[in-house]
Amino acid sequence: MAGPLLRAIPNLLSASRLLLAAGFVVADANGTRLGLITVAGITDVLDGFLARRVNAATRWGALVDPIADRFFALTAVATLLFVGLLTVPQYFVLIMRDLATAVGFLVARAVPALRNATFKARWTGKAVTFLQFAALVCALAYPPALAALIPLLFGVSALSIADYTMALWRGRKG
């Protein structure tokens, strides 16, 4: 069993993405923003790995990790829209899965038959997160690649929305 400090590291790594998001907003150089994306991606992989490796997975960590992921991604996407590196349609493709997931969560809490459904990370969601980060990198480092990535991200996001919807439906009671 891991000590208390070691058990806290995964949650601290997750929470660090909130600070990285703030840094992304105030950064004024693409290189700095690329560095922040890289660090955010590393902390995302590392927090889950450490939580599993040292048996430090917690309910709090399961909550804060996806919130930190979404907060970083949505902050970065909004920042890039604001500074003109993303178009409005690209912005909506980048956030569509997150909007649908948020609506699904609210519906699941409002509909009694869906309240017992659990929300867990799924491979389609992880794929969308990876593609979102890749799109952020493309927008900053090589914008022509973004045009090719957006349709793929749209398709995987639609698949993820369907996958989460089906999982929610299968998890209903009754």
Coordinates of C-alpha atoms in Angstrom, one line a residue:
M1 CA 0.0 0.0 0.0
A2 CA 1.3 3.4 -0.9
G3 CA 1.9 6.2 1.7
P4 CA -0.4 9.2 1.9
L5 CA 2.0 11.5 0.0
L6 CA 2.5 9.0 -2.9
R7 CA -1.3 8.4 -3.0
A8 CA -1.9 12.2 -3.4
I9 CA 0.4 12.6 -6.4
P10 CA -2.1 11.4 -9.1
N11 CA -4.7 13.9 -7.8
L12 CA -2.2 16.7 -7.7
L13 CA -1.2 15.9 -11.3
S14 CA -4.8 16.1 -12.3
A15 CA -5.4 19.3 -10.5
S16 CA -2.2 20.8 -12.1
R17 CA -4.1 21.0 -15.4
L18 CA -6.3 23.7 -13.9
L19 CA -3.2 25.8 -13.4
L20 CA -1.9 24.8 -16.9
A21 CA -5.1 26.0 -18.4
A22 CA -4.7 29.4 -16.7
G23 CA -1.1 29.5 -18.1
F24 CA -2.5 28.7 -21.6
V25 CA -4.7 31.8 -21.5
V26 CA -2.0 34.2 -20.4
A27 CA 0.7 32.8 -22.6
D28 CA 1.4 34.9 -25.6
A29 CA 3.7 32.7 -27.6
N30 CA 2.8 29.5 -29.5
G31 CA 5.9 27.8 -28.2
T32 CA 4.8 28.4 -24.6
R33 CA 1.3 27.1 -25.4
L34 CA 2.8 24.0 -27.1
G35 CA 4.8 23.4 -24.0
L36 CA 1.7 23.7 -21.8
I37 CA -0.2 21.3 -24.0
T38 CA 2.7 18.8 -23.7
V39 CA 2.9 19.1 -19.9
A40 CA -0.9 18.7 -19.7
G41 CA -0.8 15.6 -21.9
I42 CA 2.0 14.1 -19.8
T43 CA 0.1 14.8 -16.5
D44 CA -3.0 13.2 -18.0
V45 CA -1.2 10.0 -18.8
L46 CA 0.9 10.0 -15.7
D47 CA -1.9 10.5 -13.2
G48 CA -3.8 7.5 -14.3
F49 CA -0.7 5.4 -14.6
L50 CA 0.4 6.3 -11.0
A51 CA -3.0 5.8 -9.6
R52 CA -3.2 2.3 -10.9
R53 CA 0.5 1.5 -10.2
V54 CA 0.5 2.5 -6.6
N55 CA -3.1 1.5 -6.0
A56 CA -4.0 5.1 -5.3
A57 CA -7.2 5.3 -7.4
T58 CA -9.8 7.3 -5.5
R59 CA -13.4 8.4 -6.0
W60 CA -12.1 12.0 -5.8
G61 CA -9.4 11.3 -8.5
A62 CA -12.0 9.7 -10.7
L63 CA -14.0 12.9 -10.5
V64 CA -11.2 15.5 -10.7
D65 CA -9.3 13.9 -13.6
P66 CA -12.0 14.2 -16.3
I67 CA -13.0 17.6 -15.0
A68 CA -9.4 18.8 -15.2
D69 CA -9.1 17.3 -18.7
R70 CA -12.2 19.1 -19.9
F71 CA -11.3 22.3 -18.2
F72 CA -7.9 22.4 -19.9
A73 CA -9.2 21.4 -23.3
L74 CA -12.1 23.8 -23.3
T75 CA -10.0 26.7 -22.0
A76 CA -7.4 26.0 -24.7
V77 CA -10.0 25.7 -27.5
A78 CA -11.7 28.9 -26.4
T79 CA -8.4 30.7 -26.2
L80 CA -7.4 29.6 -29.7
L81 CA -10.8 30.7 -31.1
F82 CA -10.4 34.1 -29.4
V83 CA -6.9 34.6 -30.8
G84 CA -8.0 33.6 -34.3
L85 CA -6.3 30.2 -34.6
L86 CA -9.5 28.3 -34.8
T87 CA -12.7 29.0 -36.8
V88 CA -16.1 28.8 -35.2
P89 CA -16.9 25.5 -37.0
Q90 CA -13.6 24.0 -35.8
Y91 CA -14.3 25.3 -32.3
F92 CA -17.7 23.5 -32.2
V93 CA -16.2 20.2 -33.6
L94 CA -13.6 20.4 -30.9
I95 CA -16.1 20.8 -28.1
M96 CA -19.1 18.8 -29.4
R97 CA -18.3 15.6 -27.5
D98 CA -17.9 17.6 -24.3
L99 CA -21.2 19.4 -24.8
A100 CA -23.0 16.2 -25.5
T101 CA -21.4 14.5 -22.5
A102 CA -22.4 17.4 -20.2
V103 CA -26.0 17.2 -21.5
G104 CA -26.0 13.4 -21.0
F105 CA -24.8 13.8 -17.4
L106 CA -27.5 16.3 -16.6
V107 CA -30.2 14.1 -18.3
A108 CA -28.9 11.1 -16.3
R109 CA -29.3 13.0 -13.1
A110 CA -32.8 14.3 -14.0
V111 CA -34.3 11.0 -15.3
P112 CA -34.9 8.6 -12.4
A113 CA -34.3 5.5 -14.5
L114 CA -30.8 6.7 -15.4
R115 CA -29.6 7.9 -12.0
N116 CA -27.9 4.7 -11.2
A117 CA -25.9 4.6 -14.4
T118 CA -22.2 5.1 -13.8
F119 CA -19.9 7.3 -15.8
K120 CA -16.6 5.7 -16.7
A121 CA -13.9 6.6 -19.2
R122 CA -14.4 4.7 -22.4
W123 CA -11.9 4.2 -25.3
T124 CA -13.8 6.5 -27.6
G125 CA -13.6 9.3 -25.1
K126 CA -9.9 8.8 -24.7
A127 CA -9.5 8.8 -28.5
V128 CA -11.4 12.1 -28.7
T129 CA -9.2 13.6 -25.9
F130 CA -6.1 12.5 -27.8
L131 CA -7.4 14.0 -31.0
Q132 CA -8.4 17.3 -29.3
F133 CA -4.8 17.6 -28.0
A134 CA -3.5 16.8 -31.4
A135 CA -5.8 19.5 -33.0
L136 CA -4.5 22.0 -30.4
V137 CA -0.9 21.2 -31.4
C138 CA -1.8 21.4 -35.1
A139 CA -3.5 24.8 -34.6
L140 CA -0.4 26.1 -33.0
A141 CA 2.4 24.4 -34.9
Y142 CA 1.1 23.4 -38.3
P143 CA -2.4 24.8 -39.1
P144 CA -2.8 23.1 -42.5
A145 CA -2.9 19.7 -40.7
L146 CA -5.8 20.9 -38.7
A147 CA -8.0 20.9 -41.8
A148 CA -7.4 17.2 -42.2
L149 CA -7.8 16.4 -38.5
I150 CA -11.1 18.1 -38.0
P151 CA -13.2 15.6 -40.1
L152 CA -11.6 12.7 -38.2
L153 CA -12.2 14.4 -34.9
F154 CA -15.9 15.0 -35.9
G155 CA -16.3 11.3 -36.8
V156 CA -14.7 10.0 -33.6
S157 CA -16.6 12.5 -31.5
A158 CA -19.9 11.4 -33.0
L159 CA -18.9 7.8 -32.3
S160 CA -18.0 8.7 -28.8
I161 CA -21.3 10.4 -28.2
A162 CA -23.2 7.4 -29.5
D163 CA -21.0 5.1 -27.4
Y164 CA -21.6 7.0 -24.2
T165 CA -25.3 7.3 -25.0
M166 CA -25.5 3.5 -25.4
A167 CA -23.6 2.9 -22.2
L168 CA -25.9 5.2 -20.3
W169 CA -28.9 3.5 -21.8
R170 CA -27.5 0.0 -20.9
G171 CA -26.8 1.3 -17.4
R172 CA -30.4 2.4 -16.7
K173 CA -32.4 0.6 -14.0
G174 CA -35.5 -1.3 -14.8

